[in-house]
Short mmCIF file of C-alpha atoms in Angstrom, two decimals:
data_model
loop_
_atom_site.label_atom_id
_atom_site.label_comp_id
_atom_site.label_asym_id
_atom_site.label_seq_id
_atom_site.Cartn_x
_atom_site.Cartn_y
_atom_site.Cartn_z
CA MET A 19 39.53 92.17 76.83
CA PHE A 20 40.11 88.47 76.14
CA ASP A 21 36.37 87.70 76.42
CA ASP A 22 36.18 88.83 72.78
CA PRO A 23 37.22 85.88 70.54
CA ARG A 24 38.60 88.37 68.01
CA SER A 25 41.03 89.72 70.63
CA VAL A 26 42.20 86.20 71.41
CA VAL A 27 42.77 85.48 67.73
CA LEU A 28 44.59 88.80 67.26
CA GLY A 29 46.78 88.15 70.29
CA ALA A 30 47.60 84.65 69.05
CA LEU A 31 48.47 86.02 65.61
CA LEU A 32 50.79 88.65 67.08
CA VAL A 33 52.57 86.00 69.16
CA ALA A 34 52.83 83.74 66.13
CA VAL A 35 54.27 86.55 63.99
CA PHE A 36 56.76 87.43 66.75
CA LEU A 37 57.90 83.81 67.09
CA LEU A 38 58.10 83.33 63.33
CA ARG A 39 60.23 86.45 63.02
CA LYS A 40 62.51 85.23 65.81
CA PHE A 41 62.80 81.83 64.13
CA LEU A 42 63.68 83.37 60.76
CA ASP A 43 66.25 85.72 62.37
CA PHE A 44 67.73 82.72 64.17
CA ARG A 45 67.99 80.74 60.92
CA ARG A 46 69.57 83.70 59.12
CA ALA A 47 72.15 84.04 61.90
CA ALA A 48 73.04 80.34 61.65
CA ALA A 49 73.21 80.57 57.84
CA SER A 50 75.61 83.55 58.09
CA VAL A 51 78.28 81.12 59.32
CA GLN A 52 77.16 78.28 57.05
CA HIS A 53 75.38 76.41 59.88
CA LEU A 54 78.70 75.62 61.54
CA PRO A 55 78.06 73.10 64.37
CA GLY A 56 78.11 74.23 67.99
CA PHE A 57 75.58 75.67 70.42
CA ARG A 58 71.99 76.55 69.52
CA THR A 59 70.43 78.30 72.51
CA LEU A 60 67.85 80.84 73.63
CA PHE A 61 70.48 83.07 75.28
CA SER A 62 74.10 83.83 74.49
CA ASP A 63 76.95 83.52 76.99
CA ARG A 64 76.74 87.32 77.43
CA PHE A 65 73.32 87.12 79.07
CA ILE A 66 74.40 87.88 82.66
CA TRP A 67 71.09 86.82 84.24
CA PHE A 68 71.63 83.19 83.21
CA PRO A 69 75.35 82.36 83.34
CA TYR A 70 74.79 78.60 83.59
CA ARG A 71 75.27 75.95 80.95
CA VAL A 72 71.97 74.31 80.04
CA ASP A 73 71.48 72.63 76.66
CA GLY A 74 69.17 74.69 74.47
CA ILE A 75 69.02 77.52 77.02
CA SER A 76 72.56 78.91 77.38
CA PRO A 77 76.11 77.79 76.53
CA GLY A 78 77.24 79.33 79.82
CA LEU A 79 80.78 79.77 78.58
CA GLN A 80 81.82 81.39 81.86
CA SER A 81 80.50 78.32 83.66
CA GLU A 82 83.10 76.00 85.16
CA VAL A 83 81.38 73.14 83.28
CA ASN A 84 83.23 74.31 80.18
CA LEU A 85 86.52 73.99 82.03
CA TYR A 86 85.75 70.35 82.78
CA ARG A 87 84.71 69.62 79.17
CA LYS A 88 88.02 71.00 77.85
CA HIS A 89 88.17 70.21 74.10
CA GLN A 90 85.13 67.91 74.14
CA ASP A 91 82.68 70.36 72.56
CA PHE A 92 85.07 70.86 69.64
CA ASP A 93 85.51 67.09 69.28
CA GLU A 94 81.75 66.74 69.04
CA SER A 95 81.36 69.60 66.55
CA GLY A 96 84.14 68.15 64.41
CA TRP A 97 86.10 71.39 64.00
CA ASP A 98 88.44 73.63 66.02
CA ILE A 99 85.94 76.45 65.57
CA MET A 100 82.32 76.11 66.63
CA ALA A 101 79.37 78.46 66.42
CA GLY A 102 77.01 79.56 69.15
CA VAL A 103 73.73 80.90 67.76
CA SER A 104 71.29 82.51 70.21
CA ALA A 105 67.75 83.83 69.75
CA PHE A 106 67.09 86.29 72.59
CA PRO A 107 67.04 89.18 73.08
CA THR A 108 68.31 89.37 69.47
CA SER A 109 69.71 86.67 67.21
CA GLU A 110 73.50 86.67 67.53
CA VAL A 111 76.42 84.51 66.48
CA THR A 112 79.50 83.78 68.56
CA LEU A 113 82.42 81.84 67.11
CA TYR A 114 84.45 79.89 69.68
CA LEU A 115 88.06 79.28 68.75
CA ALA A 116 90.45 76.45 69.67
CA ASP A 117 92.57 76.75 66.52
CA PRO A 118 95.99 78.30 67.37
CA ALA A 119 96.58 79.72 63.88
CA VAL A 120 93.22 81.50 63.79
CA ILE A 121 93.64 82.69 67.38
CA LYS A 122 97.09 84.11 66.62
CA ASP A 123 95.58 86.14 63.79
CA VAL A 124 92.71 87.37 65.98
CA ILE A 125 94.73 88.46 69.00
CA GLY A 126 97.40 90.04 66.80
CA ALA A 127 94.94 92.29 64.98
CA ARG A 128 93.61 94.66 67.63
CA ALA A 129 91.88 96.97 65.12
CA ARG A 130 90.17 94.13 63.22
CA PHE A 131 89.13 92.25 66.37
CA PRO A 132 88.62 94.75 69.23
CA LYS A 133 87.28 93.86 72.64
CA PRO A 134 83.51 94.11 73.02
CA MET A 135 83.15 96.28 76.09
CA GLY A 136 80.02 94.59 77.48
CA PRO A 137 81.80 91.70 79.25
CA TYR A 138 84.24 94.16 80.86
CA LYS A 139 81.67 96.40 82.54
CA ILE A 140 82.30 94.46 85.73
CA LEU A 141 85.83 95.91 85.81
CA LEU A 142 84.64 99.52 85.64
CA ALA A 143 83.57 99.49 89.29
CA PHE A 144 85.98 102.30 90.21
CA GLY A 145 86.43 103.97 86.83
CA PRO A 146 88.09 103.64 83.40
CA ASN A 147 91.19 101.46 83.20
CA LEU A 148 93.57 99.71 80.84
CA VAL A 149 91.73 96.38 80.78
CA ALA A 150 88.21 97.76 80.15
CA SER A 151 89.08 100.19 77.36
CA GLU A 152 89.53 100.21 73.59
CA GLY A 153 90.69 102.49 70.78
CA ASP A 154 92.25 105.84 71.65
CA GLU A 155 91.28 105.48 75.32
CA TRP A 156 93.22 102.19 75.50
CA LYS A 157 96.28 103.86 73.93
CA ARG A 158 96.15 106.62 76.55
CA GLN A 159 95.74 104.11 79.38
CA ARG A 160 98.60 102.02 78.02
CA ARG A 161 100.95 105.04 77.94
CA LEU A 162 100.04 105.74 81.54
CA VAL A 163 100.29 102.20 82.90
CA ALA A 164 103.12 100.55 80.93
CA PRO A 165 106.06 102.29 82.69
CA ALA A 166 104.99 100.82 86.05
CA PHE A 167 105.70 97.26 84.93
CA SER A 168 109.48 97.34 84.81
CA GLU A 169 112.41 95.13 85.75
CA ARG A 170 112.86 97.27 88.85
CA ASN A 171 109.29 96.46 89.87
CA ASN A 172 109.86 92.75 89.16
CA LYS A 173 112.90 92.79 91.44
CA LEU A 174 110.81 94.48 94.13
CA VAL A 175 108.14 91.78 93.68
CA TRP A 176 110.74 89.02 94.07
CA ASP A 177 112.45 90.53 97.12
CA GLU A 178 109.20 91.29 98.93
CA THR A 179 107.70 87.87 98.14
CA ILE A 180 110.79 86.21 99.62
CA ARG A 181 110.44 88.38 102.73
CA ILE A 182 106.73 87.58 103.08
CA VAL A 183 107.22 83.81 102.73
CA TYR A 184 110.08 83.81 105.28
CA ASP A 185 107.85 85.84 107.60
CA LEU A 186 105.25 83.08 107.20
CA PHE A 187 107.85 80.43 108.06
CA ASP A 188 109.28 82.29 111.06
CA ASN A 189 106.25 83.94 112.65
CA VAL A 190 103.21 81.91 111.61
CA TRP A 191 104.25 78.30 110.99
CA GLY A 192 107.23 78.55 113.32
CA ASP A 193 108.73 75.20 114.36
CA LYS A 194 105.68 73.13 113.41
CA ASP A 195 106.55 69.97 111.50
CA THR A 196 103.01 69.71 110.13
CA VAL A 197 100.76 72.57 109.05
CA GLU A 198 97.17 71.84 108.08
CA VAL A 199 95.38 74.25 105.76
CA ASP A 200 91.62 73.75 105.62
CA ASP A 201 91.45 75.45 102.22
CA ILE A 202 94.57 76.20 100.19
CA LYS A 203 93.19 79.63 99.24
CA ASN A 204 93.51 80.54 102.94
CA LEU A 205 97.26 80.39 102.31
CA THR A 206 97.69 81.66 98.76
CA VAL A 207 95.27 84.61 98.94
CA PRO A 208 96.94 86.23 101.99
CA ILE A 209 100.39 85.76 100.43
CA THR A 210 99.45 87.52 97.20
CA LEU A 211 97.49 90.22 99.03
CA LEU A 212 100.60 90.99 101.09
CA VAL A 213 102.69 91.06 97.91
CA ILE A 214 100.34 93.42 96.06
CA GLY A 215 100.19 95.54 99.22
CA VAL A 216 103.89 96.31 99.13
CA ALA A 217 104.96 95.79 95.49
CA GLY A 218 101.74 97.32 94.21
CA PHE A 219 101.12 100.10 96.72
CA GLY A 220 104.08 100.45 99.03
CA ARG A 221 102.05 99.14 102.01
CA ARG A 222 104.40 96.73 103.80
CA ILE A 223 102.29 94.55 106.09
CA THR A 224 103.39 91.52 108.09
CA TRP A 225 101.37 88.37 108.76
CA THR A 226 100.59 89.55 112.29
CA GLU A 227 99.50 93.04 111.24
CA ASP A 228 96.35 94.23 109.45
CA ALA A 229 94.18 92.03 111.68
CA VAL A 230 92.22 95.07 112.89
CA ALA A 231 90.79 97.86 110.73
CA PRO A 232 92.65 101.18 111.19
CA PRO A 233 90.87 104.26 112.60
CA GLY A 234 88.20 105.56 110.25
CA HIS A 235 87.63 102.18 108.61
CA GLN A 236 85.21 99.32 109.28
CA VAL A 237 87.25 96.57 107.59
CA THR A 238 90.91 96.02 106.77
CA PHE A 239 92.35 96.82 103.36
CA LYS A 240 93.00 93.13 102.78
CA ASP A 241 89.44 92.04 103.62
CA ALA A 242 87.85 94.87 101.64
CA LEU A 243 89.78 93.91 98.50
CA ASN A 244 89.00 90.20 98.89
CA VAL A 245 85.24 90.73 99.42
CA VAL A 246 84.92 93.16 96.49
CA SER A 247 86.76 90.96 94.00
CA ARG A 248 84.81 87.85 95.04
CA ASN A 249 81.42 89.55 94.63
CA LEU A 250 82.04 92.10 91.89
CA PHE A 251 79.18 90.75 89.76
CA LEU A 252 76.72 92.24 92.31
CA GLN A 253 77.75 95.70 91.10
CA LEU A 254 76.40 94.83 87.65
CA LEU A 255 73.16 93.24 88.80
CA PHE A 256 71.85 95.58 91.49
CA PRO A 257 71.61 99.36 92.12
CA GLN A 258 73.56 100.89 95.00
CA TRP A 259 70.51 101.37 97.23
CA MET A 260 69.68 97.66 96.99
CA LEU A 261 73.27 96.67 97.77
CA ARG A 262 73.21 98.94 100.80
CA TRP A 263 69.94 97.61 102.24
CA GLY A 264 69.63 94.13 100.72
CA THR A 265 70.79 90.68 101.85
CA PRO A 266 73.74 90.25 104.24
CA THR A 267 75.97 89.40 101.26
CA MET A 268 74.89 92.58 99.47
CA ARG A 269 75.46 94.72 102.56
CA ARG A 270 78.86 93.17 103.17
CA PHE A 271 79.84 93.88 99.57
CA HIS A 272 78.58 97.48 99.77
CA THR A 273 80.59 98.10 102.94
CA ALA A 274 83.74 96.56 101.43
CA TYR A 275 83.25 98.50 98.17
CA THR A 276 82.90 101.79 100.05
CA GLU A 277 85.89 101.02 102.26
CA LEU A 278 88.07 100.05 99.31
CA GLY A 279 87.27 103.36 97.61
CA ARG A 280 88.34 105.21 100.77
CA TYR A 281 91.61 103.25 101.00
CA MET A 282 92.46 104.05 97.38
CA GLN A 283 91.67 107.74 97.79
CA GLU A 284 93.78 107.87 100.96
CA MET A 285 96.72 106.27 99.13
CA ILE A 286 96.50 108.77 96.28
CA VAL A 287 96.35 111.75 98.66
CA ALA A 288 99.15 110.42 100.92
CA ARG A 289 101.48 109.82 98.00
CA ARG A 290 100.70 113.18 96.37
CA THR A 291 101.17 115.22 99.56
CA ALA A 292 104.26 113.42 100.87
CA GLU A 293 106.99 115.91 101.72
CA VAL A 294 109.78 113.60 100.57
CA LYS A 295 109.01 111.85 97.31
CA GLU A 296 111.75 109.21 97.33
CA GLU A 297 112.27 107.03 94.27
CA ARG A 298 109.99 104.03 94.63
CA TYR A 299 109.26 101.20 92.23
CA ASP A 300 105.89 99.96 93.42
CA LEU A 301 103.18 100.02 90.72
CA PHE A 302 101.12 102.71 92.43
CA SER A 303 104.00 105.18 92.79
CA SER A 304 105.06 104.59 89.19
CA LEU A 305 101.48 105.16 88.03
CA LEU A 306 101.25 108.49 89.89
CA ASP A 307 104.63 109.61 88.55
CA ALA A 308 103.61 108.69 84.99
CA ASN A 309 100.33 110.57 85.41
CA GLU A 310 102.14 113.72 86.52
CA GLY A 311 104.26 113.41 83.39
CA LEU A 312 101.14 113.61 81.22
CA ALA A 313 100.19 117.06 82.56
CA GLU A 314 101.75 119.00 79.67
CA SER A 315 100.00 116.94 76.99
CA GLY A 316 96.63 117.44 78.70
CA GLU A 317 96.17 113.68 79.18
CA LYS A 318 96.63 113.69 82.94
CA LEU A 319 93.92 111.72 84.73
CA THR A 320 91.87 112.95 87.67
CA ASP A 321 91.93 111.00 90.94
CA THR A 322 88.75 109.23 89.81
CA GLY A 323 90.45 108.33 86.56
CA LEU A 324 93.43 106.97 88.46
CA MET A 325 91.31 104.83 90.76
CA GLY A 326 90.12 102.62 87.89
CA ASN A 327 93.67 101.45 87.22
CA VAL A 328 94.50 101.26 90.92
CA PHE A 329 91.58 98.86 91.32
CA ILE A 330 92.70 96.73 88.34
CA PHE A 331 96.21 96.58 89.82
CA MET A 332 94.74 95.26 93.05
CA VAL A 333 92.35 92.67 91.63
CA ALA A 334 94.57 91.41 88.81
CA GLY A 335 97.61 91.71 91.04
CA TYR A 336 96.47 89.14 93.55
CA GLU A 337 93.61 87.03 92.16
CA THR A 338 95.36 85.41 89.20
CA SER A 339 98.47 84.51 91.18
CA ALA A 340 96.57 83.39 94.29
CA HIS A 341 94.31 81.04 92.39
CA THR A 342 97.03 79.66 90.10
CA LEU A 343 99.22 78.95 93.13
CA ALA A 344 96.26 77.23 94.81
CA TYR A 345 95.80 74.94 91.80
CA ALA A 346 99.56 74.32 91.64
CA PHE A 347 99.72 73.13 95.25
CA ILE A 348 96.65 70.93 94.67
CA LEU A 349 98.24 69.30 91.63
CA LEU A 350 101.58 68.80 93.40
CA ALA A 351 99.75 67.14 96.31
CA LEU A 352 97.87 64.87 93.90
CA TYR A 353 101.01 63.95 91.94
CA PRO A 354 103.82 63.34 94.48
CA ASP A 355 106.21 62.09 91.77
CA GLU A 356 105.94 65.42 89.98
CA GLN A 357 106.39 67.22 93.30
CA GLU A 358 109.61 65.27 93.91
CA LYS A 359 110.94 66.30 90.48
CA LEU A 360 110.24 69.92 91.37
CA TYR A 361 111.93 69.55 94.76
CA GLN A 362 115.05 68.00 93.26
CA ALA A 363 115.26 70.77 90.66
CA ILE A 364 114.97 73.43 93.38
CA LYS A 365 117.51 71.62 95.56
CA SER A 366 120.03 71.61 92.71
CA VAL A 367 119.97 75.42 92.76
CA LEU A 368 119.57 75.97 96.52
CA HIS A 369 121.89 73.13 97.57
CA ASP A 370 123.62 75.31 100.17
CA GLY A 371 120.37 76.71 101.59
CA HIS A 372 120.99 80.31 100.49
CA THR A 373 118.23 82.83 99.96
CA PRO A 374 117.61 83.10 96.21
CA GLY A 375 118.06 86.51 94.60
CA TYR A 376 116.12 87.91 91.66
CA GLU A 377 119.12 87.30 89.42
CA GLU A 378 118.50 83.55 89.94
CA PHE A 379 114.88 83.74 88.75
CA SER A 380 115.64 82.14 85.38
CA THR A 381 117.38 79.16 87.02
CA PHE A 382 114.11 77.90 88.50
CA SER A 383 112.95 76.50 85.18
CA TYR A 384 111.06 73.57 86.72
CA SER A 385 109.14 75.93 89.01
CA MET A 386 108.14 77.89 85.89
CA ALA A 387 107.19 74.64 84.15
CA VAL A 388 104.87 73.72 87.06
CA PHE A 389 103.37 77.21 86.95
CA ASN A 390 102.76 77.03 83.19
CA GLU A 391 101.31 73.52 83.30
CA THR A 392 98.95 74.67 86.03
CA LEU A 393 97.86 77.62 83.86
CA ARG A 394 97.35 75.27 80.93
CA LEU A 395 94.98 73.10 82.94
CA PHE A 396 93.33 75.94 84.86
CA PRO A 397 93.45 79.17 82.81
CA PRO A 398 92.33 82.25 84.78
CA ALA A 399 89.76 83.16 82.09
CA ILE A 400 87.69 80.52 80.30
CA VAL A 401 87.01 82.77 77.31
CA ILE A 402 88.77 85.82 75.87
CA PRO A 403 86.08 87.83 74.03
CA LYS A 404 86.62 89.75 70.79
CA GLN A 405 84.36 91.08 68.03
CA SER A 406 84.93 91.29 64.30
CA ALA A 407 85.07 94.88 63.04
CA GLU A 408 84.82 93.82 59.40
CA ASP A 409 83.61 91.03 57.12
CA THR A 410 86.28 88.36 56.99
CA THR A 411 86.80 84.58 56.99
CA PHE A 412 88.49 81.95 59.15
CA THR A 413 90.01 78.73 57.80
CA THR A 414 90.22 75.80 60.19
CA THR A 415 90.69 72.03 60.10
CA ASN A 416 89.12 68.91 61.56
CA ALA A 417 90.69 65.78 63.03
CA ALA A 418 91.13 64.32 59.53
CA GLY A 419 93.07 67.38 58.39
CA GLU A 420 90.28 68.63 56.10
CA LYS A 421 89.98 72.39 55.72
CA ARG A 422 86.88 74.55 56.02
CA THR A 423 86.51 78.26 55.39
CA ILE A 424 83.99 79.99 57.64
CA PRO A 425 82.50 83.41 56.84
CA VAL A 426 82.76 85.93 59.69
CA PRO A 427 80.30 88.79 59.14
CA LYS A 428 81.07 92.19 60.66
CA GLY A 429 79.83 92.35 64.26
CA THR A 430 80.25 88.62 64.90
CA TYR A 431 81.39 87.87 68.44
CA VAL A 432 84.62 85.85 68.51
CA SER A 433 85.81 84.16 71.70
CA VAL A 434 89.07 82.36 72.36
CA HIS A 435 88.04 79.19 74.23
CA THR A 436 91.08 78.67 76.47
CA PRO A 437 90.19 75.21 77.87
CA GLY A 438 89.59 73.99 74.30
CA LEU A 439 92.86 75.54 73.09
CA HIS A 440 94.92 74.31 76.07
CA ASN A 441 93.61 70.76 75.68
CA ASN A 442 93.59 70.48 71.91
CA PRO A 443 94.99 66.98 71.25
CA LYS A 444 96.45 68.10 67.90
CA TYR A 445 98.98 70.21 69.77
CA TRP A 446 99.23 68.73 73.26
CA ASP A 447 100.33 65.16 73.91
CA ASP A 448 98.13 63.50 76.56
CA PRO A 449 96.42 66.83 77.37
CA ASP A 450 94.53 65.54 80.43
CA ALA A 451 97.78 64.67 82.23
CA PHE A 452 99.73 66.93 84.61
CA LYS A 453 103.17 66.97 82.95
CA PRO A 454 105.18 70.09 83.82
CA ALA A 455 108.20 68.78 81.87
CA ARG A 456 106.36 69.50 78.61
CA PHE A 457 107.25 73.17 79.22
CA LEU A 458 110.99 72.53 79.58
CA GLY A 459 111.58 72.11 75.85
CA ASN A 460 109.77 73.17 72.72
CA TYR A 461 106.04 73.40 73.27
CA PRO A 462 103.20 74.77 71.09
CA ARG A 463 103.42 78.39 72.20
CA ASP A 464 100.52 79.48 70.00
CA ALA A 465 98.31 76.91 71.76
CA PHE A 466 99.08 78.39 75.19
CA LEU A 467 97.31 81.63 76.05
CA PRO A 468 96.78 82.02 79.82
CA PHE A 469 97.55 85.76 79.74
CA SER A 470 95.95 86.48 76.35
CA GLY A 471 98.46 87.76 73.79
CA GLY A 472 99.27 90.28 71.07
CA PRO A 473 98.94 94.02 71.85
CA ARG A 474 96.25 93.24 74.46
CA GLY A 475 98.33 90.64 76.29
CA CYS A 476 98.34 90.91 80.08
CA ILE A 477 100.72 93.71 81.06
CA GLY A 478 101.15 92.20 84.53
CA ARG A 479 102.36 88.79 83.37
CA GLY A 480 105.89 89.37 84.67
CA PHE A 481 104.55 90.45 88.07
CA SER A 482 102.47 87.27 88.40
CA GLU A 483 105.24 84.95 87.19
CA THR A 484 107.81 86.52 89.50
CA GLU A 485 105.81 86.24 92.73
CA SER A 486 104.43 82.79 91.86
CA ILE A 487 107.84 81.27 91.14
CA ALA A 488 109.21 82.71 94.39
CA VAL A 489 106.30 81.27 96.43
CA LEU A 490 106.38 77.83 94.80
CA THR A 491 110.15 77.56 95.07
CA LEU A 492 110.50 78.57 98.73
CA ILE A 493 107.58 76.53 100.06
CA ILE A 494 108.37 73.32 98.16
CA ALA A 495 112.05 73.68 99.13
CA ARG A 496 111.07 73.47 102.81
CA TYR A 497 107.75 71.57 102.88
CA ARG A 498 106.19 68.55 101.22
CA VAL A 499 102.52 69.15 100.37
CA GLU A 500 99.92 66.39 100.69
CA VAL A 501 96.14 66.10 100.53
CA LYS A 502 94.57 66.37 103.96
CA ASP A 503 92.77 63.16 104.92
CA GLU A 504 89.16 63.66 105.95
CA PRO A 505 87.09 60.71 107.28
CA ARG A 506 84.05 61.62 105.20
CA PHE A 507 86.05 61.07 102.02
CA ALA A 508 87.62 57.76 103.05
CA GLY A 509 87.55 55.23 100.25
CA GLU A 510 87.31 57.70 97.38
CA THR A 511 89.20 56.85 94.20
CA PHE A 512 92.01 59.01 92.82
CA ALA A 513 89.67 60.35 90.12
CA GLN A 514 87.06 61.28 92.74
CA ARG A 515 89.68 62.97 94.92
CA LYS A 516 91.05 64.95 92.01
CA ALA A 517 87.55 66.04 90.93
CA ARG A 518 86.74 67.12 94.51
CA LEU A 519 89.90 69.14 95.03
CA CYS A 520 89.81 70.72 91.57
CA LYS A 521 86.11 71.60 91.63
CA SER A 522 86.06 75.19 90.44
CA ARG A 523 83.99 78.35 90.34
CA MET A 524 84.25 81.70 88.57
CA SER A 525 84.54 85.16 90.10
CA VAL A 526 86.71 87.65 88.24
CA THR A 527 88.96 84.63 87.58
CA LEU A 528 88.67 80.87 88.01
CA PHE A 529 89.31 79.47 91.50
CA PRO A 530 89.16 76.10 93.33
CA GLU A 531 86.10 75.83 95.57
CA ARG A 532 87.80 74.13 98.54
CA ALA A 533 90.96 72.07 98.83
CA PRO A 534 92.30 71.03 102.27
CA LEU A 535 96.06 70.35 102.16
CA VAL A 536 98.84 69.52 104.62
CA PHE A 537 102.39 70.93 104.57
CA LYS A 538 105.01 68.69 106.19
CA ARG A 539 108.50 69.92 107.01
CA ARG A 540 111.21 68.17 104.98
#
């Protein structure tokens, strides 16, 4: 075919026309937001096959690089809103927000700025759910799920977390004066899995149980949940047959995914067929009770419909808390003076060594301050995606206080950039520093969004805060946490040590790659 010069010329012309059209579409997209500075790339951050940050190729907003850069991209663009314009597969505009006033407007207007469902497909692994829904379906899911998150459930979370941590002290760490943890996630993940097991699903498991899979299962409930949540992106990228017969990682994920589905189905059946349905306040029981209550209105979900929310309870119920606690222990180990302030604050409440009750939750204000400062520095989600349902405008400012009005055409993607927001120097004094005390007084609440906000704010925030404060308080009350010395890192500077321990990756949420710590009995 290409031996004919005319075919070569025709082919070249077609390519030239295609590229010219792409270029003009790209320019029109940039002009639609008045050429606002930011990213100009081939692919958008929604292109799942290239999630990395490479200049000119992809902004990679889910890349941990954007966590490290914090507010830097906004500093360089000159404004607290920047534009990402991408060319392929179609020309699109994404506005990234680090302006608290604009963000407050966006997250408060669910109808004007709904969630784009594309980024949430990963959470539909087991069916529809509250997080990955919009419109009337979201309202139905909210009516079903909201009653589960109650004060009675929070009290259950607190009481069971206390029991689990004391079980750790008594039956795992025992009388050891020094406990070395090769990776802090090896401590925080099991704790939060045990908590979600009982406070989420009524499955009370001790540290010495659940080591062997029960009859009819290949892996334990705990391991199945951990493997699925860590590798959930595989479900988006590959068909089931490839996951079943592919690489060892794929096969392990497929087995865990299948096993987790069986566990959830067994829990639904066991709860539904129980002869004595005692009043229970775990999330799962409350969800089933609420679903039965929807029978008359015709909104009752099938078992498959229930499993989507059960899965979200499990993943969101342990990942966010486990990873935030991991970062908190890392930061406390890096900053011993801040750890001492936390210890003294805890000691002032637990001076007689009593076991704290849920009614004392609010007295651990410094524990909450450490938790919040950790979330500020390491938000679970790097971006919170929205999309404009109408033509509108945003007004933002630069460092000099000058204002700029930016057109926002209907269909424009709008993303809250949490590292940029949480490190915006206009609102946070010395934003790079770890200063929990900043959360003890008045702080810029609109510039702090670890659990999103508005009508779509995280419904499980209270659950996460309750278990995290209990864990932090009990462990720091009894143990001092330090960085584990390793010969291969001898001679590293503080900055190098901090960068190593805080090196992060993304799964469903952000997590530290590896941080070896030591717990020493006080």
